[in-house]
């Protein structure tokens, strides 16, 4: 145990009992007239904004989207209370734009008692006063849209806070509109087999189910397999009412100008669902229908980490999350398995790209006509990659993520290599996640320019190391991680082939060998994250343009480190990356 336990992936770790609450794991740019942007339903024109992927309509902007995830409490504080706010996000939109990101995912900003940092929503339609007002949020949408930046809010559909008014009503002994809004048994003495629950807290005779922490009662979308008389079918009017209430919340924010949602624990709706999660899937398909009809430019991106399920059930994109041993984990966070860190992106990890491909390729092949897989640099639930990788290793890692298909996400601060602050005291239910949530490091002023509050009153302490990275330190160094990330994002915007829909083909990948070579349309890409020179012989097909039958010349258009190409033989020096254009 010791360090190993601390370093564990902690998304959806067991919380209340020794039993998992949720087996998540199942976890064109276009010119816009400033004055007319705001709502899709007002400005939507099919030909301009749409494309068909498979038989689905897709918001066209996703194709070239590069997201930036903002944890609102730690991005930028403008009123010096030590907590980031909406005005702070507005102030930094030009930074996001300059980085090249054209979309935001903002973690929950709703009214909340903050026992799970806002994922315990007390009022879905109210902005938490600590972040600002509804006017601020509407201004954020407008200001982002002026800069061609789309904004996704975080939708929490599986549970509310125990302080939500629906729950207060649901607890009452007398039946009312909300009695069946949550999952309740019908006897104070009868729990819920296989699920966490709470008894003894309500006037009503029954126990209620939890979805995550104790403060997060599960909303009632019914049961896939009914084994007790208090369980409802997903078709029960009470469960349909829950779904409709969720749609009402979505409409509320879409009408205010948001561009869609990242969806929290999206697979958790129907309890004891079948192995394909088909009942939960039906709910999302119904929601997608609403979006396709009324908000066709809105996107929904799921925390499901099972693209075959999520993308075939209505989501536009699904996150590839860090789950121990999965393909994504083997790339950069394989520090939990015995025998050392064998991450492919760790220079001395002696990793194996096949471990990634064997997991990723079937997912990609099965879903490429349905939607997108989202690679993340990190998120608010995952240890920052800088925990185990150096800034040089991160350059190569971000190069990989920004040149793979799908819709990539950069977690705030990863563009400068912010550290995971191991061992911080827990904040608002963060526990080991707290170390990835420390305030953004902007410059050399007080609290790295995050806030003018006293250091002691910052939401979470900051990196005290002498070499703590800041935007200011890196912005004028062409070789910095920040400028490398910027250049990679710009490259992705420049080449259609690099974007979400561009094809993906493995050219050279061998067990425990470097380099890894792949094609995106007419771009040939090679990566050697290891600390040793590596070479491979490429077949003539690797150099054949999609539209021609003859071998084309390969011109380097982007590189990190050095490489040489002579004939069909590619030599990649230690820690190198290159993108060739075939012409
Ligand atoms: C998701 C969120 C996480 C939250 C949990 C419960 O995993 O990303 O931060 O604690 O769901 O809502
Ligand atoms: Ca503030």
Coordinates of C-alpha atoms and ligand atoms in Angstrom, one line a residue:
X1 CA 0.0 0.0 0.0
X2 CA 1.7 3.2 1.1
X3 CA 2.3 5.4 -2.0
X4 CA 0.7 2.9 -4.3
X5 CA -2.7 3.5 -2.6
X6 CA -2.2 7.2 -2.7
X7 CA -1.5 7.2 -6.4
X8 CA -4.5 5.2 -7.3
X9 CA -6.9 6.5 -9.9
X10 CA -9.6 7.9 -7.7
X11 CA -12.4 8.7 -10.1
X12 CA -15.4 6.9 -8.6
X13 CA -13.4 5.2 -5.8
X14 CA -15.5 3.6 -3.1
X15 CA -16.6 6.2 -0.7
X16 CA -19.1 5.3 2.0
X17 CA -18.7 1.6 2.5
X18 CA -16.2 -0.8 1.2
X19 CA -18.5 -1.4 -1.7
X20 CA -18.4 0.8 -4.8
X21 CA -21.3 3.1 -4.9
X22 CA -21.0 3.2 -8.6
X23 CA -19.3 0.8 -10.8
X24 CA -18.9 3.5 -13.2
X25 CA -15.9 2.5 -15.0
X26 CA -18.9 2.1 -16.0
X27 CA -16.4 6.7 -15.8
X28 CA -15.8 25.0 -38.5
X29 CA -15.1 27.8 -36.9
X30 CA -17.6 30.2 -38.5
X31 CA -17.7 33.9 -38.5
X32 CA -20.1 35.2 -35.9
X33 CA -21.6 38.6 -35.9
X34 CA -21.2 39.8 -32.3
X35 CA -24.8 41.0 -32.0
X36 CA -26.6 38.0 -33.5
X37 CA -24.8 35.0 -32.0
X38 CA -26.4 33.9 -28.9
X39 CA -28.9 31.0 -29.3
X40 CA -28.9 28.2 -31.8
X41 CA -32.5 28.1 -32.1
X42 CA -32.4 31.7 -33.2
X43 CA -29.6 31.5 -35.7
X44 CA -29.5 27.9 -36.7
X45 CA -29.2 27.3 -40.5
X46 CA -28.9 23.6 -41.4
X47 CA -26.4 24.0 -44.2
X48 CA -24.0 26.2 -42.4
X49 CA -23.9 24.5 -39.1
X50 CA -24.5 20.9 -39.8
X51 CA -23.0 17.8 -41.0
X52 CA -24.0 14.2 -40.9
X53 CA -21.8 11.7 -39.2
X54 CA -23.2 8.2 -39.7
X55 CA -26.9 8.8 -39.6
X56 CA -26.7 11.3 -36.8
X57 CA -26.7 15.1 -37.0
X58 CA -23.7 16.5 -35.2
X59 CA -22.9 20.1 -34.2
X60 CA -20.3 21.1 -36.8
X61 CA -18.3 23.0 -34.3
X62 CA -17.2 19.9 -32.5
X63 CA -15.1 18.8 -35.5
X64 CA -12.5 21.4 -34.8
X65 CA -13.1 21.8 -31.1
X66 CA -10.2 21.9 -28.6
X67 CA -11.7 22.1 -25.1
X68 CA -10.3 23.8 -22.0
X69 CA -11.7 22.5 -18.7
X70 CA -12.0 25.2 -16.0
X71 CA -12.5 24.4 -12.4
X72 CA -14.2 27.6 -11.5
X73 CA -13.1 27.8 -7.9
X74 CA -9.4 27.9 -8.8
X75 CA -9.1 29.7 -12.1
X76 CA -9.2 33.4 -11.3
X77 CA -10.5 35.3 -8.3
X78 CA -11.7 38.9 -9.0
X79 CA -13.2 39.9 -5.6
X80 CA -10.3 38.6 -3.4
X81 CA -12.3 36.0 -1.4
X82 CA -9.8 33.4 -2.3
X83 CA -12.2 31.5 -4.6
X84 CA -12.3 31.8 -8.4
X85 CA -15.4 33.4 -10.0
X86 CA -17.3 33.9 -13.3
X87 CA -15.9 37.4 -13.7
X88 CA -12.4 35.8 -13.4
X89 CA -13.2 33.4 -16.2
X90 CA -14.4 36.3 -18.4
X91 CA -11.2 38.1 -17.7
X92 CA -9.2 35.2 -18.9
X93 CA -11.1 34.4 -22.1
X94 CA -8.5 36.1 -24.2
X95 CA -5.9 33.8 -22.7
X96 CA -8.0 30.7 -23.6
X97 CA -8.4 32.1 -27.1
X98 CA -4.7 32.8 -27.5
X99 CA -3.9 29.3 -26.4
X100 CA -6.1 28.2 -29.3
X101 CA -8.9 26.5 -27.4
X102 CA -12.3 27.3 -28.8
X103 CA -14.5 25.6 -26.2
X104 CA -14.8 25.4 -22.5
X105 CA -16.1 22.9 -20.0
X106 CA -16.8 24.6 -16.7
X107 CA -17.4 22.4 -13.6
X108 CA -20.6 23.0 -11.7
X109 CA -21.4 26.6 -10.9
X110 CA -24.8 26.0 -9.3
X111 CA -26.0 26.8 -5.8
X112 CA -24.7 24.0 -3.6
X113 CA -23.6 23.3 0.0
X114 CA -20.3 22.2 -1.6
X115 CA -19.8 18.9 0.1
X116 CA -18.7 17.5 -3.3
X117 CA -17.3 20.8 -4.7
X118 CA -20.6 21.6 -6.4
X119 CA -21.5 18.1 -7.7
X120 CA -24.1 18.3 -4.9
X121 CA -26.5 20.6 -6.6
X122 CA -29.0 22.4 -4.3
X123 CA -30.7 24.5 -7.1
X124 CA -30.0 23.7 -10.7
X125 CA -31.3 27.1 -11.8
X126 CA -29.3 29.3 -9.5
X127 CA -25.7 30.4 -9.7
X128 CA -23.7 29.8 -6.5
X129 CA -23.3 33.3 -5.0
X130 CA -19.6 32.7 -4.5
X131 CA -19.2 32.5 -8.3
X132 CA -21.3 35.5 -9.1
X133 CA -24.8 36.2 -10.6
X134 CA -26.9 35.0 -13.4
X135 CA -26.0 38.2 -15.2
X136 CA -22.3 37.3 -15.0
X137 CA -23.0 33.9 -16.5
X138 CA -25.0 35.4 -19.3
X139 CA -22.2 37.8 -19.9
X140 CA -19.7 34.9 -19.9
X141 CA -21.7 33.2 -22.7
X142 CA -21.8 36.4 -24.7
X143 CA -18.1 37.2 -24.3
X144 CA -17.1 33.6 -25.1
X145 CA -19.3 33.6 -28.2
X146 CA -17.8 36.9 -29.4
X147 CA -14.5 35.0 -29.4
X148 CA -15.9 31.9 -31.1
X149 CA -15.6 30.0 -27.9
X150 CA -18.4 27.5 -27.0
X151 CA -19.3 26.9 -23.4
X152 CA -20.4 23.6 -21.9
X153 CA -21.8 23.6 -18.4
X154 CA -21.7 20.5 -16.2
X155 CA -25.0 18.6 -15.9
X156 CA -25.4 16.4 -12.8
X157 CA -28.4 14.2 -13.7
X158 CA -28.0 11.2 -11.3
X159 CA -28.3 12.9 -8.0
X160 CA -28.9 16.2 -6.2
X161 CA -27.7 17.6 -2.9
X162 CA -29.6 16.4 0.1
X163 CA -30.5 20.1 0.5
X164 CA -32.3 20.3 -2.9
X165 CA -36.0 21.3 -2.5
X166 CA -37.1 18.2 -4.4
X167 CA -35.4 16.1 -1.7
X168 CA -36.8 18.1 1.2
X169 CA -40.3 17.4 -0.3
X170 CA -39.5 13.8 -1.0
X171 CA -38.6 13.2 2.6
X172 CA -42.1 14.2 3.8
X173 CA -44.5 11.5 5.2
X174 CA -47.4 12.9 3.2
X175 CA -47.3 12.1 -0.5
X176 CA -46.6 15.0 -2.8
X177 CA -45.3 15.7 -6.3
X178 CA -41.7 14.7 -5.3
X179 CA -42.4 11.6 -3.3
X180 CA -41.0 9.4 -6.1
X181 CA -38.4 11.8 -7.4
X182 CA -35.7 9.8 -5.6
X183 CA -35.2 6.1 -5.0
X184 CA -36.9 5.1 -1.7
X185 CA -37.7 1.7 -0.2
X186 CA -41.1 1.4 1.5
X187 CA -40.0 0.5 4.9
X188 CA -37.6 2.3 7.3
X189 CA -36.0 -1.1 8.1
X190 CA -35.4 -2.3 4.6
X191 CA -32.3 -1.3 2.8
X192 CA -31.2 -1.7 -0.8
X193 CA -29.2 -4.8 -1.6
X194 CA -26.1 -4.0 -3.5
X195 CA -26.5 -0.3 -3.2
X196 CA -25.6 2.3 -0.6
X197 CA -28.5 3.8 1.2
X198 CA -29.5 5.9 4.2
X199 CA -32.2 5.2 6.8
X200 CA -33.5 7.2 9.8
X201 CA -33.2 10.7 8.2
X202 CA -36.8 11.2 7.1
X203 CA -40.3 11.4 8.4
X204 CA -41.3 9.1 5.6
X205 CA -41.2 5.4 6.2
X206 CA -38.4 4.3 4.0
X207 CA -34.7 4.4 3.2
X208 CA -33.2 6.3 0.3
X209 CA -30.5 5.3 -2.2
X210 CA -27.2 7.2 -2.6
X211 CA -25.5 7.9 -6.0
X212 CA -22.1 9.0 -4.7
X213 CA -21.4 10.6 -1.4
X214 CA -23.9 10.5 1.5
X215 CA -25.0 14.0 0.6
X216 CA -26.1 12.9 -2.9
X217 CA -29.4 11.0 -3.0
X218 CA -30.1 9.2 -6.2
X219 CA -32.7 10.6 -8.5
X220 CA -35.3 8.0 -9.6
X221 CA -35.2 6.9 -13.2
X222 CA -36.4 3.4 -12.3
X223 CA -34.9 0.0 -12.3
X224 CA -33.9 -2.2 -15.2
X225 CA -34.4 -5.4 -13.3
X226 CA -37.2 -5.2 -10.7
X227 CA -36.8 -7.3 -7.7
X228 CA -38.8 -5.5 -5.0
X229 CA -42.3 -3.9 -5.0
X230 CA -41.0 -0.4 -4.2
X231 CA -38.9 -0.3 -7.4
X232 CA -40.4 1.4 -10.4
X233 CA -40.1 0.7 -14.1
X234 CA -38.2 3.3 -16.1
X235 CA -41.5 3.8 -18.0
X236 CA -43.4 4.7 -14.7
X237 CA -44.8 8.2 -14.9
X238 CA -42.7 9.2 -11.8
X239 CA -39.5 8.2 -13.6
X240 CA -40.6 9.9 -16.8
X241 CA -41.2 13.0 -14.6
X242 CA -37.6 12.9 -13.4
X243 CA -36.4 12.8 -17.0
X244 CA -38.6 15.7 -18.0
X245 CA -37.4 17.7 -15.0
X246 CA -33.8 17.1 -16.2
X247 CA -34.8 18.3 -19.7
X248 CA -36.3 21.4 -18.2
X249 CA -33.0 22.2 -16.5
X250 CA -31.1 21.7 -19.8
X251 CA -33.6 23.9 -21.7
X252 CA -33.2 26.6 -19.0
X253 CA -29.4 26.8 -19.6
X254 CA -29.5 26.3 -23.3
X255 CA -32.0 29.2 -23.6
X256 CA -29.6 31.4 -21.6
X257 CA -27.0 30.7 -24.2
X258 CA -24.9 27.7 -23.1
X259 CA -23.7 25.3 -25.8
X260 CA -24.4 22.0 -24.1
X261 CA -23.2 20.0 -21.2
X262 CA -20.5 17.7 -19.9
X263 CA -22.7 15.0 -18.3
X264 CA -21.7 13.7 -14.9
X265 CA -22.0 10.0 -14.2
X266 CA -24.1 9.7 -17.3
X267 CA -24.4 5.9 -17.1
X268 CA -25.8 6.0 -13.6
X269 CA -29.5 6.8 -14.2
X270 CA -31.4 3.5 -14.3
X271 CA -30.4 1.2 -11.4
X272 CA -29.7 -2.5 -12.0
X273 CA -29.8 -1.8 -15.7
X274 CA -28.8 -4.6 -18.1
X275 CA -25.2 -4.9 -19.2
X276 CA -25.7 -2.7 -22.2
X277 CA -27.3 -0.1 -20.0
X278 CA -30.1 0.0 -22.5
X279 CA -32.7 1.7 -20.2
X280 CA -30.3 4.5 -19.3
X281 CA -29.5 4.7 -23.0
X282 CA -33.2 5.2 -23.9
X283 CA -33.3 8.2 -21.6
X284 CA -30.3 9.8 -23.4
X285 CA -31.7 9.0 -26.8
X286 CA -34.9 10.8 -25.8
X287 CA -32.8 13.8 -24.6
X288 CA -30.8 13.7 -27.8
X289 CA -34.0 13.9 -29.8
X290 CA -34.9 17.1 -27.9
X291 CA -31.5 18.5 -28.8
X292 CA -31.7 17.5 -32.4
X293 CA -35.1 19.1 -32.7
X294 CA -34.7 22.2 -30.6
X295 CA -31.0 22.8 -30.0
X296 CA -29.2 21.2 -32.9
X297 CA -26.0 23.1 -32.1
X298 CA -25.8 21.9 -28.6
X299 CA -23.4 19.1 -27.6
X300 CA -23.5 16.5 -24.8
X301 CA -20.3 14.8 -23.7
X302 CA -20.5 12.0 -21.3
X303 CA -18.6 10.8 -18.3
X304 CA -19.3 7.2 -19.2
X305 CA -16.0 6.0 -20.6
X306 CA -17.7 3.4 -22.7
X307 CA -18.1 4.9 -26.1
X308 CA -19.8 1.9 -27.5
X309 CA -22.6 2.5 -25.0
X310 CA -22.5 6.3 -24.8
X311 CA -22.1 7.2 -28.4
X312 CA -24.8 4.8 -29.6
X313 CA -27.2 6.2 -27.1
X314 CA -27.1 9.8 -28.0
X315 CA -23.9 11.3 -26.8
X316 CA -21.8 13.3 -29.2
X317 CA -18.6 12.5 -27.4
X318 CA -17.5 10.3 -24.5
X319 CA -14.4 10.7 -22.3
X320 CA -11.7 8.1 -22.3
X321 CA -11.1 8.2 -18.6
X322 CA -8.2 7.0 -16.4
X323 CA -9.2 3.6 -15.2
X324 CA -6.5 1.4 -14.0
X325 CA -5.2 -0.8 -16.8
X326 CA -7.3 0.7 -19.6
X327 CA -5.6 1.9 -22.8
X328 CA -5.5 5.6 -21.8
X329 CA -4.0 4.6 -18.4
X330 CA -1.2 2.7 -20.0
X331 CA -0.2 5.8 -21.9
X332 CA 0.6 8.0 -19.0
X333 CA -0.6 6.9 -15.6
X334 CA 0.5 3.3 -15.4
X335 CA 2.1 3.9 -12.0
X336 CA -0.2 1.7 -10.0
X337 CA 0.7 -1.7 -11.2
X338 CA 3.5 -3.7 -9.5
X339 CA 6.9 -3.6 -11.2
X340 CA 7.2 0.2 -11.8
X341 CA 5.7 2.7 -14.1
X342 CA 5.5 1.3 -17.6
X343 CA 3.6 4.2 -19.2
X344 CA 4.2 4.5 -22.9
X345 CA 4.9 8.2 -22.5
X346 CA 7.4 7.9 -19.7
X347 CA 10.8 8.1 -21.2
X348 CA 12.3 5.2 -19.3
X349 CA 9.0 3.3 -18.8
X350 CA 9.8 0.8 -21.5
X351 CA 6.1 1.0 -22.3
X352 CA 4.1 -0.8 -24.9
X353 CA 1.9 1.0 -27.4
X354 CA 0.0 -2.3 -28.1
X355 CA -1.6 -2.1 -24.6
X356 CA -3.2 1.2 -25.7
X357 CA -4.1 0.1 -29.2
X358 CA -5.7 -3.2 -28.2
X359 CA -8.1 -1.3 -26.0
X360 CA -8.6 1.8 -28.1
X361 CA -8.8 0.5 -31.6
X362 CA -12.0 -1.6 -31.2
X363 CA -13.6 1.3 -29.4
X364 CA -12.6 3.7 -32.2
X365 CA -13.6 1.3 -35.0
X366 CA -17.0 0.6 -33.4
X367 CA -17.9 4.2 -32.8
X368 CA -16.2 6.4 -35.4
X369 CA -19.5 6.9 -37.3
X370 CA -21.5 7.6 -34.1
X371 CA -19.5 10.3 -32.3
X372 CA -16.2 11.1 -30.8
X373 CA -13.9 9.7 -28.1
X374 CA -12.4 12.5 -26.0
X375 CA -8.8 12.3 -24.8
X376 CA -8.0 14.4 -21.8
X377 CA -4.7 15.7 -20.5
X378 CA -6.3 15.3 -17.0
X379 CA -9.5 16.3 -15.2
X380 CA -10.5 17.4 -11.7
X381 CA -10.8 13.8 -10.6
X382 CA -7.4 12.5 -11.8
X383 CA -3.8 13.1 -10.7
X384 CA -2.2 15.7 -13.0
X385 CA 0.2 13.9 -15.4
X386 CA 3.0 16.1 -14.1
X387 CA 2.9 13.9 -11.0
X388 CA 5.0 11.4 -12.9
X389 CA 6.0 13.0 -16.1
X390 CA 8.5 15.8 -16.7
X391 CA 7.6 18.9 -18.8
X392 CA 9.6 17.4 -21.7
X393 CA 7.6 14.2 -21.5
X394 CA 4.4 16.2 -21.3
X395 CA 5.2 17.9 -24.6
X396 CA 5.2 14.6 -26.3
X397 CA 2.1 13.4 -24.4
X398 CA 0.1 16.5 -25.5
X399 CA 1.4 16.1 -29.0
X400 CA -0.1 12.6 -29.1
X401 CA -3.5 13.7 -27.6
X402 CA -3.8 16.6 -29.9
X403 CA -3.1 14.6 -33.0
X404 CA -5.5 11.7 -32.3
X405 CA -9.1 11.6 -33.6
X406 CA -12.0 12.9 -31.5
X407 CA -12.4 15.9 -29.3
X408 CA -9.5 16.7 -27.0
X409 CA -9.7 18.3 -23.6
X410 CA -6.9 20.3 -21.8
X411 CA -7.3 20.6 -18.1
X412 CA -6.5 24.1 -16.9
X413 CA -2.8 24.5 -16.0
X414 CA -1.7 21.4 -17.9
X415 CA -0.6 23.6 -20.7
X416 CA 2.1 24.9 -18.3
X417 CA 2.7 21.6 -16.5
X418 CA 1.2 22.5 -13.2
X419 CA 2.0 19.9 -10.5
X420 CA -0.2 17.5 -8.6
X421 CA 0.2 18.6 -5.0
X422 CA 0.3 15.3 -3.2
X423 CA -0.9 15.2 0.4
X424 CA -3.0 18.3 0.6
X425 CA -5.8 18.3 3.1
X426 CA -9.1 17.5 1.5
X427 CA -11.3 20.3 0.4
X428 CA -15.0 20.0 -0.3
X429 CA -14.9 16.3 -0.7
X430 CA -11.8 16.4 -2.9
X431 CA -9.7 13.9 -0.9
X432 CA -6.8 12.8 -3.1
X433 CA -8.4 14.8 -6.0
X434 CA -7.6 18.0 -4.1
X435 CA -4.0 18.0 -5.4
X436 CA -5.2 18.4 -9.0
X437 CA -7.5 21.3 -8.1
X438 CA -5.0 24.0 -6.9
X439 CA -5.3 27.6 -8.2
X440 CA -4.0 28.5 -11.6
X441 CA -0.5 29.9 -11.7
X442 CA -0.6 33.0 -13.9
X443 CA 2.4 35.2 -13.0
X444 CA 4.9 36.2 -10.4
X445 CA 2.6 38.5 -8.4
X446 CA 0.8 37.5 -5.1
X447 CA -0.6 34.0 -5.2
X448 CA 0.7 33.7 -8.8
X449 CA -1.8 36.2 -9.9
X450 CA -4.8 34.0 -9.0
X451 CA -6.1 36.2 -6.2
X452 CA -5.2 39.1 -4.0
X453 CA -6.6 37.4 -0.9
X454 CA -4.3 36.4 2.0
X455 CA -2.4 33.2 1.1
X456 CA -4.1 31.4 4.0
X457 CA -7.6 32.1 2.6
X458 CA -7.0 30.6 -0.8
X459 CA -9.5 27.8 -1.7
X460 CA -6.6 25.4 -2.0
X461 CA -2.9 26.1 -1.4
X462 CA -0.6 26.5 -4.3
X463 CA 2.7 25.0 -5.5
X464 CA 5.4 26.4 -3.3
X465 CA 8.3 25.0 -5.3
X466 CA 10.9 27.5 -6.6
X467 CA 10.4 26.2 -10.2
X468 CA 6.6 26.4 -10.0
X469 CA 5.5 27.0 -13.6
X470 CA 3.6 30.1 -14.5
X471 CA 2.1 31.4 -17.8
X472 CA 4.3 34.5 -17.5
X473 CA 7.6 32.4 -17.2
X474 CA 6.7 30.4 -20.3
X475 CA 5.0 32.8 -22.6
X476 CA 8.2 34.2 -24.2
X477 CA 10.1 31.0 -24.4
X478 CA 9.4 29.4 -27.8
X479 CA 10.4 26.0 -26.4
X480 CA 8.2 26.1 -23.3
X481 CA 5.4 23.6 -22.8
X482 CA 3.0 26.4 -23.1
X483 CA 4.2 27.4 -26.6
X484 CA 4.5 23.8 -27.7
X485 CA 0.9 23.2 -26.7
X486 CA -0.1 26.4 -28.5
X487 CA 1.7 25.3 -31.6
X488 CA 0.1 21.9 -31.5
X489 CA -3.4 23.3 -31.1
X490 CA -2.7 25.7 -34.0
X491 CA -1.6 22.8 -36.2
X492 CA -4.8 20.9 -35.4
X493 CA -6.9 23.9 -36.5
X494 CA -4.8 24.2 -39.6
X495 CA -5.2 20.6 -40.9
X496 CA -8.7 19.1 -41.4
X497 CA -7.0 15.7 -41.3
X498 CA -6.0 16.3 -37.6
X499 CA -9.5 17.2 -36.5
X500 CA -12.2 15.0 -34.9
X501 CA -13.4 13.3 -38.0
X502 CA -10.0 12.8 -39.8
X503 CA -9.2 9.2 -40.4
X504 CA -6.8 7.2 -38.2
X505 CA -4.7 4.4 -39.3
X506 CA -1.9 2.6 -37.5
X507 CA 1.3 2.4 -39.7
X508 CA 3.9 1.0 -37.4
X509 CA 3.2 -0.4 -33.9
X510 CA 5.1 -3.3 -32.4
X511 CA 4.9 -4.9 -29.0
X512 CA 7.3 -3.1 -26.6
X513 CA 8.9 -1.3 -29.6
X514 CA 9.3 2.4 -30.5
X515 CA 8.5 4.5 -32.4
X516 CA 4.7 4.4 -32.9
X517 CA 3.7 5.7 -36.4
X518 CA 0.2 6.6 -37.6
X519 CA -1.6 8.3 -40.4
X520 CA -4.3 11.0 -40.1
X521 CA -5.5 11.4 -43.7
X522 CA -2.5 12.7 -45.6
X523 CA -0.4 13.4 -42.6
X524 CA 2.1 10.8 -41.4
X525 CA 2.9 11.1 -37.7
X526 CA 5.7 9.4 -35.6
X527 CA 6.3 9.5 -31.9
X528 CA 9.2 8.2 -29.9
X529 CA 8.6 9.1 -26.2
X530 CA 11.5 6.9 -25.0
X531 CA 15.0 8.0 -24.0
X532 CA 16.5 5.9 -26.7
X533 CA 16.9 6.4 -30.4
X534 CA 14.4 4.2 -32.3
X535 CA 13.9 3.4 -36.0
X536 CA 11.6 1.6 -38.3
X537 CA 11.2 0.8 -41.9
X538 CA 8.0 2.0 -43.5
X539 CA 6.2 0.4 -46.4
X540 CA 5.5 2.5 -49.5
X541 CA 1.8 2.6 -48.5
X542 CA 2.7 4.7 -45.5
X543 CA 3.7 7.5 -48.0
X544 CA 0.8 7.1 -50.4
X545 CA -1.7 10.0 -50.4
X546 CA -5.3 9.0 -50.0
X547 CA -6.3 10.4 -53.4
X548 CA -3.4 9.1 -55.4
X549 CA -1.7 5.8 -56.1
X550 CA 1.9 6.9 -56.1
X551 CA 4.3 7.4 -53.3
X552 CA 4.4 11.1 -52.2
X553 CA 7.1 13.2 -50.7
X554 CA 6.9 13.7 -46.9
X555 CA 7.6 17.2 -45.7
X556 CA 7.9 17.8 -42.0
X557 CA 5.4 20.4 -40.8
X558 CA 5.9 20.1 -37.0
X559 CA 8.5 18.5 -34.8
X560 CA 9.7 18.1 -31.3
X561 CA 13.3 16.8 -30.9
X562 CA 15.0 15.4 -34.0
X563 CA 14.4 12.7 -36.6
X564 CA 15.6 11.8 -40.0
X565 CA 13.9 10.1 -42.9
X566 CA 15.9 8.6 -45.7
X567 CA 14.0 6.5 -48.2
X568 CA 11.6 4.4 -46.3
X569 CA 13.7 4.4 -43.2
X570 CA 12.6 6.6 -40.3
X571 CA 15.0 7.4 -37.4
X572 CA 13.5 9.0 -34.4
X573 CA 16.0 10.4 -31.8
X574 CA 15.1 10.1 -28.1
X575 CA 12.0 12.0 -27.1
X576 CA 10.9 13.1 -30.5
X577 CA 7.7 13.7 -32.4
X578 CA 7.1 14.6 -36.0
X579 CA 4.2 15.3 -38.4
X580 CA 4.9 15.0 -42.1
X581 CA 2.6 16.2 -44.8
X582 CA 2.4 14.0 -47.8
X583 CA 2.3 16.0 -51.0
Ligands
LIG1 C1 -18.1 12.8 -11.3 C2 -17.4 14.1 -11.0 C3 -16.8 14.0 -9.6 C4 -18.0 14.0 -8.7 C5 -18.9 12.7 -8.9 C6 -20.2 12.8 -8.2 O1 -17.3 11.7 -11.3 O2 -16.4 14.2 -12.0 O3 -16.0 15.1 -9.4 O4 -17.5 13.9 -7.4 O5 -19.1 12.6 -10.3 O6 -21.0 13.8 -8.8
LIG2 CA1 -13.9 35.3 -5.9

